[in-house]
Coordinates of C-alpha atoms in Angstrom, one line a residue:
Chain A
M1 CA 13.0 -31.3 51.8
E2 CA 10.3 -30.3 49.2
K3 CA 8.2 -28.8 51.9
N4 CA 11.1 -26.8 53.1
L5 CA 11.8 -25.4 49.6
E6 CA 8.2 -24.5 49.3
E7 CA 8.2 -22.6 52.5
I8 CA 11.4 -20.7 51.5
F9 CA 9.8 -19.9 48.2
Q10 CA 6.6 -18.6 49.8
S11 CA 8.5 -16.5 52.2
R12 CA 10.4 -14.9 49.4
I13 CA 7.1 -14.1 47.7
D14 CA 5.8 -12.7 50.9
R15 CA 8.8 -10.5 51.2
E16 CA 8.1 -9.2 47.6
E17 CA 11.3 -10.7 46.3
K18 CA 11.3 -11.5 42.5
I19 CA 11.6 -15.1 41.5
E20 CA 14.1 -15.5 38.7
P21 CA 14.3 -18.3 36.0
K22 CA 17.0 -20.3 37.7
D23 CA 15.4 -20.2 41.2
W24 CA 13.6 -23.1 42.6
M25 CA 9.9 -22.9 42.1
P26 CA 7.0 -25.3 42.6
D27 CA 5.9 -27.1 39.5
D28 CA 2.5 -25.7 39.8
Y29 CA 3.8 -22.1 39.9
R30 CA 5.8 -22.8 36.7
K31 CA 2.8 -24.4 35.0
T32 CA 0.4 -21.6 36.0
L33 CA 2.9 -19.0 34.7
I34 CA 3.5 -20.8 31.4
R35 CA -0.3 -21.0 30.9
Q36 CA -0.9 -17.4 31.7
I37 CA 2.1 -15.9 29.9
S38 CA 1.5 -18.0 26.8
Q39 CA -2.2 -17.2 26.7
H40 CA -1.2 -13.6 27.0
A41 CA 1.3 -13.9 24.1
H42 CA -1.2 -15.7 21.9
S43 CA -3.7 -12.9 22.6
E44 CA -1.3 -10.3 21.3
I45 CA -0.7 -12.3 18.1
V46 CA -4.3 -13.2 17.5
G47 CA -5.3 -9.6 18.4
M48 CA -3.3 -8.4 15.4
L49 CA -6.0 -10.0 13.1
P50 CA -9.1 -8.0 13.9
E51 CA -7.1 -4.7 14.0
G52 CA -5.1 -5.6 10.9
N53 CA -8.4 -6.0 9.2
W54 CA -8.6 -2.2 8.9
I55 CA -5.0 -1.3 8.0
T56 CA -5.6 -1.2 4.3
R57 CA -8.9 0.7 4.7
A58 CA -7.8 3.3 7.4
P59 CA -9.5 6.6 6.5
T60 CA -6.4 8.8 6.4
L61 CA -2.6 8.4 6.1
K62 CA -2.2 9.5 9.7
R63 CA -4.7 6.9 11.0
K64 CA -3.0 4.2 8.8
V65 CA 0.4 4.9 10.2
G66 CA -1.0 5.0 13.8
L67 CA -2.8 1.7 13.3
M68 CA 0.2 -0.1 11.7
A69 CA 2.4 1.1 14.5
K70 CA -0.1 -0.2 17.1
V71 CA -0.4 -3.6 15.5
Q72 CA 3.3 -3.8 15.2
D73 CA 3.5 -3.1 18.9
E74 CA 1.2 -6.0 19.6
A75 CA 3.6 -8.3 17.6
G76 CA 6.4 -6.9 19.8
H77 CA 4.5 -7.7 23.0
G78 CA 4.0 -11.2 21.7
L79 CA 7.7 -11.5 21.2
Y80 CA 8.7 -10.4 24.7
L81 CA 6.0 -12.6 26.3
Y82 CA 7.1 -15.7 24.3
S83 CA 10.6 -14.9 25.5
A84 CA 9.4 -14.6 29.1
A85 CA 7.7 -18.0 28.7
E86 CA 10.9 -19.5 27.3
T87 CA 12.7 -18.7 30.6
L88 CA 10.3 -21.2 32.2
G89 CA 11.5 -23.9 29.8
V90 CA 9.0 -24.0 27.0
D91 CA 10.0 -22.9 23.5
R92 CA 8.0 -20.7 21.1
D93 CA 7.4 -23.4 18.5
T94 CA 5.8 -25.6 21.2
L95 CA 3.6 -22.8 22.2
F96 CA 2.6 -22.0 18.6
E97 CA 1.7 -25.6 18.1
Q98 CA -0.6 -25.4 21.2
L99 CA -2.2 -22.3 19.7
H100 CA -2.7 -23.7 16.2
S101 CA -4.1 -27.0 17.4
G102 CA -6.7 -25.1 19.5
K103 CA -5.3 -26.5 22.7
A104 CA -4.1 -23.2 24.1
K105 CA -6.5 -20.3 24.7
Y106 CA -6.2 -16.6 23.9
S107 CA -8.4 -13.7 25.0
S108 CA -11.9 -14.4 23.8
I109 CA -12.4 -10.8 22.9
F110 CA -10.5 -11.3 19.6
N111 CA -13.2 -13.7 18.5
Y112 CA -15.5 -10.7 17.8
P113 CA -15.4 -9.0 14.4
T114 CA -14.2 -5.5 13.6
V115 CA -17.2 -4.4 11.5
T116 CA -16.6 -0.7 11.1
W117 CA -13.7 1.8 11.4
A118 CA -15.1 2.8 14.8
D119 CA -14.4 -0.7 16.0
I120 CA -10.7 0.1 15.8
G121 CA -11.3 3.0 18.2
A122 CA -13.5 0.9 20.4
I123 CA -10.8 -1.8 20.7
G124 CA -8.3 0.9 21.8
W125 CA -10.7 2.5 24.3
L126 CA -12.4 -0.6 25.8
V127 CA -10.3 -3.6 25.0
D128 CA -6.9 -2.0 25.6
G129 CA -8.5 -0.1 28.6
A130 CA -9.6 -3.4 30.2
A131 CA -6.2 -5.0 29.3
I132 CA -4.4 -2.2 31.1
M133 CA -6.5 -2.7 34.3
N134 CA -5.6 -6.3 34.2
Q135 CA -2.0 -5.8 33.3
V136 CA -0.8 -2.9 35.4
P137 CA -0.7 -5.1 38.6
L138 CA 1.3 -7.6 36.6
C139 CA 4.2 -5.2 36.5
R140 CA 4.6 -6.2 40.2
C141 CA 4.1 -9.9 39.5
S142 CA 6.4 -12.2 41.6
Y143 CA 8.0 -13.7 38.5
G144 CA 10.8 -11.3 37.4
P145 CA 10.9 -11.8 33.6
Y146 CA 7.1 -11.5 33.3
A147 CA 7.0 -8.4 35.5
R148 CA 9.7 -6.7 33.5
A149 CA 8.0 -7.5 30.2
M150 CA 4.8 -6.1 31.5
V151 CA 6.4 -2.7 32.3
R152 CA 7.1 -2.1 28.7
V153 CA 3.8 -3.7 27.5
C154 CA 1.8 -1.4 29.8
K155 CA 3.5 1.8 28.6
E156 CA 2.6 0.9 25.0
E157 CA -0.9 -0.2 25.9
S158 CA -1.7 3.1 27.6
F159 CA -0.6 4.9 24.5
H160 CA -2.9 2.6 22.4
Q161 CA -5.8 3.3 24.7
R162 CA -5.4 7.0 24.3
Q163 CA -5.1 6.6 20.5
G164 CA -8.3 4.6 20.5
F165 CA -10.2 7.1 22.6
E166 CA -9.0 9.8 20.3
I167 CA -10.3 8.0 17.2
L168 CA -13.7 7.8 18.9
L169 CA -13.6 11.4 20.0
S170 CA -13.1 12.5 16.4
L171 CA -16.1 10.4 15.4
S172 CA -18.2 11.8 18.2
Q173 CA -17.5 15.3 16.8
G174 CA -18.2 14.3 13.3
S175 CA -21.3 13.6 11.1
E176 CA -24.4 11.7 12.0
E177 CA -23.0 8.7 10.0
Q178 CA -19.9 8.8 12.1
K179 CA -21.8 9.0 15.4
R180 CA -23.9 6.1 14.3
M181 CA -20.8 4.1 13.6
L182 CA -19.4 5.0 17.0
Q183 CA -22.5 4.0 18.9
S184 CA -22.7 0.7 17.0
A185 CA -19.1 -0.1 17.9
V186 CA -19.7 0.7 21.6
D187 CA -22.9 -1.4 21.6
R188 CA -21.0 -4.4 20.3
W189 CA -17.7 -4.1 22.3
W190 CA -19.0 -3.1 25.7
W191 CA -20.1 -6.4 27.1
P192 CA -17.3 -8.5 25.7
S193 CA -14.9 -6.0 27.3
V194 CA -16.7 -6.3 30.6
M195 CA -16.3 -10.0 30.3
M196 CA -12.5 -9.7 29.7
F197 CA -11.9 -9.7 33.5
G198 CA -12.9 -13.4 33.5
P199 CA -15.5 -15.2 35.6
S200 CA -16.8 -13.9 38.9
D201 CA -14.4 -14.6 41.8
D202 CA -16.7 -17.4 43.1
D203 CA -16.3 -19.2 39.8
S204 CA -12.6 -18.6 39.2
P205 CA -10.8 -21.7 40.5
N206 CA -7.2 -20.5 40.0
S207 CA -7.6 -17.1 41.6
A208 CA -6.8 -17.9 45.2
K209 CA -3.6 -19.7 44.3
S210 CA -2.4 -17.0 42.0
M211 CA -3.1 -14.4 44.7
K212 CA -1.1 -16.3 47.2
W213 CA 1.8 -16.5 44.7
K214 CA 1.4 -12.8 43.9
I215 CA 1.0 -13.5 40.2
K216 CA -2.4 -11.8 40.6
R217 CA -3.0 -8.9 42.9
F218 CA -6.7 -8.0 42.6
S219 CA -9.8 -10.0 42.1
N220 CA -11.6 -10.2 38.7
D221 CA -14.6 -8.5 40.1
D222 CA -12.7 -5.6 41.7
L223 CA -10.9 -4.9 38.5
R224 CA -14.2 -5.2 36.5
Q225 CA -15.8 -2.7 38.9
K226 CA -12.9 -0.2 38.4
F227 CA -13.2 -0.6 34.6
V228 CA -17.0 0.2 34.7
D229 CA -16.5 3.2 36.9
V230 CA -13.8 4.7 34.7
C231 CA -15.6 3.9 31.4
Y232 CA -18.9 5.4 32.5
E233 CA -17.3 8.8 32.9
Q234 CA -15.4 8.5 29.6
A235 CA -18.6 7.5 27.8
K236 CA -20.1 10.9 28.7
V237 CA -17.2 12.7 27.0
L238 CA -17.8 10.6 23.9
N239 CA -21.5 11.2 24.1
V240 CA -22.3 7.5 23.7
T241 CA -24.7 5.3 25.6
L242 CA -23.4 2.1 27.2
P243 CA -25.7 -0.7 26.3
D244 CA -26.7 -1.5 29.8
P245 CA -30.0 -0.1 31.1
D246 CA -29.1 -1.1 34.7
I247 CA -26.0 0.9 35.0
K248 CA -26.4 3.6 37.7
W249 CA -24.5 5.3 40.5
N250 CA -24.7 3.6 43.9
E251 CA -24.0 6.2 46.5
E252 CA -23.6 3.6 49.3
R253 CA -21.0 1.5 47.5
G254 CA -19.4 4.5 45.9
H255 CA -19.4 2.6 42.5
Y256 CA -21.6 2.2 39.5
D257 CA -23.9 -0.8 39.7
F258 CA -24.3 -2.6 36.4
G259 CA -26.4 -5.3 34.8
L260 CA -26.0 -9.1 34.7
I261 CA -23.3 -10.5 32.5
D262 CA -24.3 -13.1 29.9
W263 CA -22.0 -15.8 31.1
E264 CA -23.5 -18.3 28.7
E265 CA -22.1 -16.2 25.8
F266 CA -18.7 -15.9 27.6
W267 CA -18.4 -19.7 28.0
Q268 CA -19.7 -20.4 24.4
V269 CA -17.0 -18.1 22.9
I270 CA -14.4 -19.8 25.0
K271 CA -15.6 -23.1 23.7
G272 CA -15.1 -22.0 20.2
N273 CA -18.5 -20.7 19.3
G274 CA -17.7 -17.0 19.0
P275 CA -18.4 -15.2 15.7
C276 CA -14.7 -15.4 14.5
N277 CA -13.1 -18.3 16.5
K278 CA -12.7 -20.5 13.4
E279 CA -11.5 -17.6 11.2
R280 CA -8.9 -16.5 13.6
L281 CA -7.4 -20.0 14.1
A282 CA -7.6 -20.6 10.4
A283 CA -5.7 -17.4 9.7
R284 CA -3.0 -18.3 12.2
N285 CA -2.6 -21.8 10.8
K286 CA -2.5 -20.5 7.3
A287 CA 0.3 -18.0 8.1
W288 CA 2.2 -20.7 9.9
D289 CA 1.8 -23.5 7.3
E290 CA 2.5 -21.2 4.3
G291 CA 5.5 -19.9 6.1
A292 CA 7.0 -23.4 6.6
W293 CA 9.2 -23.2 3.5
V294 CA 10.5 -19.8 4.5
R295 CA 11.6 -21.1 7.9
E296 CA 13.2 -24.2 6.4
A297 CA 15.0 -22.1 3.8
A298 CA 16.4 -19.8 6.5
M299 CA 17.6 -22.8 8.5
A300 CA 19.1 -24.4 5.5
H301 CA 21.0 -21.2 4.5
A302 CA 22.3 -20.8 8.0
A303 CA 23.5 -24.4 8.1
K304 CA 25.2 -24.0 4.7
R305 CA 26.9 -20.8 5.8
K306 CA 28.2 -22.4 8.9
E307 CA 29.5 -25.4 6.9
R308 CA 31.3 -23.0 4.4
S309 CA 32.9 -21.1 7.2
N310 CA 34.1 -24.3 9.0
K311 CA 35.6 -25.5 5.7
K312 CA 37.4 -22.2 5.3
K313 CA 38.8 -22.5 8.9
V314 CA 40.0 -26.1 8.2
A315 CA 41.6 -25.0 4.9
Chain B
M1 CA 0.3 19.7 -15.0
D2 CA 3.3 21.3 -13.5
T3 CA 6.3 18.9 -14.0
S4 CA 7.8 19.4 -10.5
F5 CA 4.4 18.5 -9.0
A6 CA 4.1 15.5 -11.2
Y7 CA 7.6 14.4 -10.3
I8 CA 7.1 14.6 -6.6
L9 CA 3.6 13.0 -6.8
H10 CA 5.2 10.1 -8.7
L11 CA 7.7 9.6 -5.8
A12 CA 4.9 9.8 -3.3
D13 CA 2.7 7.3 -5.2
N14 CA 5.6 4.8 -5.4
A15 CA 6.0 4.9 -1.6
L16 CA 2.3 4.8 -0.8
I17 CA 1.3 2.0 -3.2
L18 CA 4.2 -0.3 -2.1
G19 CA 3.6 0.6 1.5
Q20 CA -0.1 -0.3 1.1
R21 CA 0.7 -3.6 -0.5
L22 CA 3.3 -4.6 2.1
S23 CA 0.9 -3.7 4.9
E24 CA -1.4 -6.6 3.7
W25 CA 1.1 -9.0 5.3
C26 CA 0.6 -7.6 8.8
G27 CA -0.5 -10.4 11.1
H28 CA 0.1 -13.1 8.3
G29 CA 3.9 -13.2 8.0
P30 CA 5.8 -16.5 8.0
I31 CA 7.9 -15.6 11.1
L32 CA 6.9 -13.1 13.8
E33 CA 10.1 -11.1 13.5
Q34 CA 9.6 -10.8 9.7
D35 CA 6.0 -9.9 10.2
M36 CA 7.3 -7.0 12.3
A37 CA 10.0 -6.1 9.8
M38 CA 7.5 -5.9 6.9
T39 CA 5.1 -3.7 8.9
N40 CA 8.0 -1.5 9.9
I41 CA 9.1 -1.1 6.2
S42 CA 5.5 -0.4 5.3
L43 CA 5.3 2.2 8.0
D44 CA 8.4 3.9 6.7
L45 CA 7.1 3.9 3.2
V46 CA 3.7 5.4 4.1
G47 CA 5.6 8.0 6.2
Q48 CA 7.8 8.9 3.2
S49 CA 4.7 9.2 1.1
R50 CA 3.1 11.7 3.6
S51 CA 6.1 14.0 3.4
L52 CA 6.1 13.8 -0.4
F53 CA 2.4 14.4 -0.7
Q54 CA 2.6 17.4 1.5
L55 CA 5.4 18.8 -0.6
A56 CA 3.4 17.9 -3.8
G57 CA 0.4 19.8 -2.4
E58 CA 2.5 22.9 -1.8
L59 CA 4.0 22.8 -5.3
E60 CA 0.6 22.4 -6.8
G61 CA -0.7 25.3 -4.8
K62 CA -4.4 24.4 -4.9
G63 CA -4.7 23.6 -1.3
R64 CA -4.9 19.8 -1.6
S65 CA -3.9 17.9 1.5
E66 CA -1.9 14.7 1.8
D67 CA -5.2 12.8 2.1
D68 CA -6.8 14.5 -0.8
L69 CA -3.8 13.4 -2.9
A70 CA -3.6 9.9 -1.5
F71 CA -7.3 9.0 -1.5
M72 CA -9.2 11.2 -3.9
R73 CA -7.7 10.5 -7.2
V74 CA -8.6 7.8 -9.8
E75 CA -6.5 5.0 -11.3
I76 CA -5.2 7.0 -14.3
D77 CA -4.0 9.8 -12.0
Y78 CA -1.6 7.5 -10.0
K79 CA 2.0 7.7 -11.2
N80 CA 3.6 4.8 -9.3
C81 CA 5.7 2.3 -11.1
L82 CA 3.9 -1.0 -12.0
L83 CA 6.3 -2.9 -9.8
A84 CA 4.9 -1.3 -6.7
E85 CA 1.3 -2.3 -7.3
Q86 CA 2.1 -6.0 -8.1
P87 CA 0.3 -8.4 -5.7
N88 CA 2.3 -9.8 -2.8
G89 CA 2.2 -13.4 -4.0
D90 CA 4.3 -15.6 -1.8
F91 CA 7.0 -14.4 0.5
A92 CA 9.6 -14.9 -2.3
K93 CA 7.7 -12.5 -4.6
T94 CA 7.3 -9.9 -1.9
I95 CA 11.0 -10.1 -1.0
L96 CA 12.1 -9.8 -4.6
R97 CA 9.7 -6.9 -5.4
Q98 CA 11.0 -5.2 -2.3
F99 CA 14.6 -5.8 -3.2
F100 CA 14.2 -4.4 -6.7
Y101 CA 12.4 -1.3 -5.3
D102 CA 14.9 -0.8 -2.4
A103 CA 17.9 -1.0 -4.8
F104 CA 16.3 1.8 -6.9
S105 CA 15.1 3.8 -3.9
F106 CA 18.4 3.7 -2.2
H107 CA 20.3 5.1 -5.2
N108 CA 17.5 7.5 -6.0
Y109 CA 17.4 9.1 -2.6
T110 CA 21.2 9.2 -2.5
A111 CA 21.1 11.2 -5.7
L112 CA 18.3 13.4 -4.4
L113 CA 20.6 14.5 -1.6
Q114 CA 21.9 16.9 -4.3
S115 CA 18.4 18.1 -5.4
S116 CA 18.0 21.8 -6.0
N117 CA 15.0 21.7 -3.7
E118 CA 15.8 22.0 0.0
Q119 CA 12.6 20.1 1.1
V120 CA 13.5 17.3 -1.3
R121 CA 17.0 17.1 0.2
A122 CA 15.5 16.9 3.7
I123 CA 13.1 14.1 2.8
A124 CA 15.9 12.3 0.9
E125 CA 18.1 12.4 4.0
K126 CA 15.5 11.1 6.3
S127 CA 14.3 8.4 3.9
L128 CA 17.8 7.3 3.1
K129 CA 18.4 6.2 6.7
E130 CA 15.2 4.0 6.4
V131 CA 15.9 2.7 3.0
T132 CA 19.4 1.7 3.9
Y133 CA 17.9 -0.7 6.4
H134 CA 15.2 -1.9 4.0
L135 CA 17.8 -2.7 1.3
K136 CA 19.9 -4.6 3.8
W137 CA 16.9 -6.6 4.9
S138 CA 15.6 -7.4 1.4
S139 CA 19.2 -8.2 0.1
E140 CA 19.8 -10.6 3.0
W141 CA 16.5 -12.4 2.3
V142 CA 17.2 -12.7 -1.4
I143 CA 20.4 -14.4 -0.6
R144 CA 18.8 -16.6 2.1
L145 CA 16.0 -17.8 -0.1
V146 CA 18.2 -18.4 -3.2
D147 CA 20.7 -20.3 -1.1
G148 CA 18.1 -22.0 1.1
T149 CA 16.3 -25.1 -0.1
E150 CA 15.3 -26.4 -3.5
E151 CA 11.8 -25.1 -2.9
S152 CA 12.9 -21.6 -1.9
L153 CA 15.2 -21.4 -5.0
L154 CA 12.3 -22.5 -7.2
R155 CA 10.0 -19.9 -5.7
M156 CA 12.7 -17.2 -6.2
K157 CA 13.1 -18.2 -9.8
T158 CA 9.3 -18.0 -10.3
A159 CA 9.2 -14.6 -8.7
L160 CA 12.0 -13.4 -10.9
L161 CA 10.1 -14.5 -14.0
E162 CA 7.1 -12.7 -12.9
L163 CA 8.8 -9.5 -11.7
W164 CA 11.7 -8.8 -14.0
T165 CA 9.5 -7.3 -16.7
F166 CA 8.5 -4.6 -14.3
T167 CA 12.0 -3.5 -13.4
G168 CA 12.9 -1.5 -16.5
E169 CA 10.4 1.1 -15.7
L170 CA 12.3 2.0 -12.5
Y171 CA 15.2 3.5 -14.4
T172 CA 13.5 4.6 -17.6
P173 CA 12.5 8.2 -17.2
V174 CA 9.3 9.8 -18.5
D175 CA 8.9 13.4 -19.5
Y176 CA 8.5 14.9 -16.0
E177 CA 11.5 13.0 -14.8
I178 CA 13.6 14.3 -17.7
K179 CA 12.5 17.8 -16.9
A180 CA 13.1 17.4 -13.2
A181 CA 16.6 16.1 -14.0
E182 CA 17.3 19.2 -16.2
S183 CA 16.1 21.6 -13.6
G184 CA 18.2 20.0 -10.9
L185 CA 15.2 18.9 -8.9
G186 CA 15.5 15.3 -9.9
V187 CA 18.1 12.7 -10.7
D188 CA 20.2 11.6 -13.7
F189 CA 18.6 8.3 -14.9
D190 CA 21.7 7.0 -16.7
K191 CA 23.5 6.9 -13.5
I192 CA 20.6 5.4 -11.6
K193 CA 20.3 2.7 -14.2
T194 CA 24.0 1.8 -13.9
L195 CA 23.9 1.8 -10.1
W196 CA 20.7 -0.2 -9.9
L197 CA 22.1 -2.9 -12.2
E198 CA 25.3 -3.0 -10.2
E199 CA 23.4 -3.4 -6.9
V200 CA 21.2 -6.2 -8.3
N201 CA 24.1 -8.0 -9.8
K202 CA 26.1 -7.7 -6.6
V203 CA 23.4 -9.3 -4.5
F204 CA 22.5 -11.9 -7.1
D205 CA 26.1 -12.9 -7.4
M206 CA 26.3 -13.4 -3.6
A207 CA 23.1 -15.4 -3.7
G208 CA 24.2 -17.5 -6.7
I209 CA 21.6 -16.5 -9.3
K210 CA 21.8 -14.7 -12.6
V211 CA 20.1 -11.6 -13.8
P212 CA 18.0 -12.4 -16.9
V213 CA 19.4 -11.2 -20.2
G214 CA 17.1 -9.0 -22.3
G215 CA 13.4 -9.6 -22.2
W216 CA 10.6 -7.1 -22.8
M217 CA 10.1 -4.4 -20.2
Q218 CA 6.6 -3.3 -19.2
K219 CA 6.0 0.4 -18.7
G220 CA 3.1 2.9 -18.2
G221 CA 2.6 3.2 -14.5
K222 CA 4.5 6.5 -14.3
K223 CA 2.1 7.9 -17.0
G224 CA -1.0 6.5 -15.3
I225 CA -1.4 3.3 -17.4
H226 CA -1.6 0.6 -14.8
T227 CA -2.1 -3.1 -14.4
E228 CA -5.5 -4.4 -13.4
H229 CA -4.4 -4.8 -9.8
L230 CA -4.3 -1.1 -9.0
G231 CA -8.1 -0.6 -9.2
F232 CA -8.7 -3.1 -6.4
L233 CA -6.0 -1.8 -4.2
L234 CA -7.5 1.7 -4.5
A235 CA -11.1 0.5 -4.0
D236 CA -9.9 -0.9 -0.7
M237 CA -7.7 2.0 0.4
Q238 CA -10.2 4.7 -0.6
Y239 CA -13.3 3.1 0.8
L240 CA -14.0 5.4 3.7
Q241 CA -13.0 8.6 2.0
R242 CA -15.2 7.8 -0.9
T243 CA -18.2 6.6 1.1
Y244 CA -18.1 9.6 3.5
P245 CA -16.6 12.5 1.5
G246 CA -15.3 15.5 3.3
Q247 CA -15.4 14.2 6.8
K248 CA -12.8 14.4 9.6
W249 CA -11.4 11.2 11.0

């Protein structure tokens, strides 16, 4: 019976039908999606911290408003993604608990610091740029609620990417100090962004299964290559040097070759040894713990109101 | 200083300084939806300040831009009410500060729909749509926190003790406001005071808490005499403009 259900499920996937919350699905499919969607949601929420770091110091009112709107969008993405995860039977508080205890992961990129204003532009250009490459194929993910959430997320992300690029473009046309700030940010964000696509396909144990289930459509390495190709051209417009001496055009492959990724750094940051892992988790825990009385008060008030309206009905 | 310039600048400073304060919550709110709501209100406030700074710059006629006015003045030139610059404290204090300000802002913008200046009327009309929502949000939270748990009530009472002293300044006019009222640019503060007190009493009654009777009211912000908190807020906000003067961003 089970085998038959799995076959039917797989044939629906193969026909590009969307799987919906009440449909039968293998446990492993559900678990894989919960892990991926919740990691994605956590990344949006933790990602608010490095960017939020510059809201009070944004250089102009226009930039302040743009940055606030962007960070607010990230919170919104977190909301739709937690809702998409809820359709798989796990509630937001449980997922928060996993984030706060350090059990759940989020994108490692947010464990790097935003040192200068140019970092806000670099996050938009590189980090959101890499995120879009990863996320556009997810709009066709086999799981309906996730695919639909991603359509909206991607629209907003591509706006953020343009906004980030535009911040950097202004700096590139500015003073020597601004150009220096720009180059420093690119130097620091380039490799972590290249790493955002995850381990090489040979070292990515879940990839094959996710491809078969059409949660994932392209390999990590293919997406990474596409990212490098696009960014190299854009870096010329910004007049910045990518911090990779080995990057060069390969006529035969029709792509840019690039240097070796420091996977040791990647795994260390995942293990909690990035420059800001502890701060990010501490900030999330503090917000949650200090907000406990607010959530309790809201629940208590709602319960009292319900009780009062029931009494009125009885009377 | 031209009184109409001073009057509009004061309105812009109120919106900017409170917006700046509120934006400190972004990413640190107690509930994700409320984190978004606070950032949204902050966005509206900074947006309102931009329109007002642009208008102030035009009235002044010296070619100062919104950013010149927002970033390149010193403490004693800012004309915001003391309430706006008060630190966020806990969520209760932030809510109560917001509610006191929204109740003022709602009636102030409503009155400014009749301003003699067309641009002021346009700004008031747009802002009123936003502030109507802000006032609803902060009123509901005042009620929720007062009527919630013992702890939330205690926190609201503490916030009230801290903030009440800054509310009188909202409806006590200074010279440029009196002149603005006379010329038709501004609003009648006797009416604003009555409306503000009615609004606060209405929501406090629903929540089940009393407005304090009497008490000394602080003032000075509108004339550039601020609390110690403003200097730090400005140091943070002005950092890039001060470090790299005259650059484009």
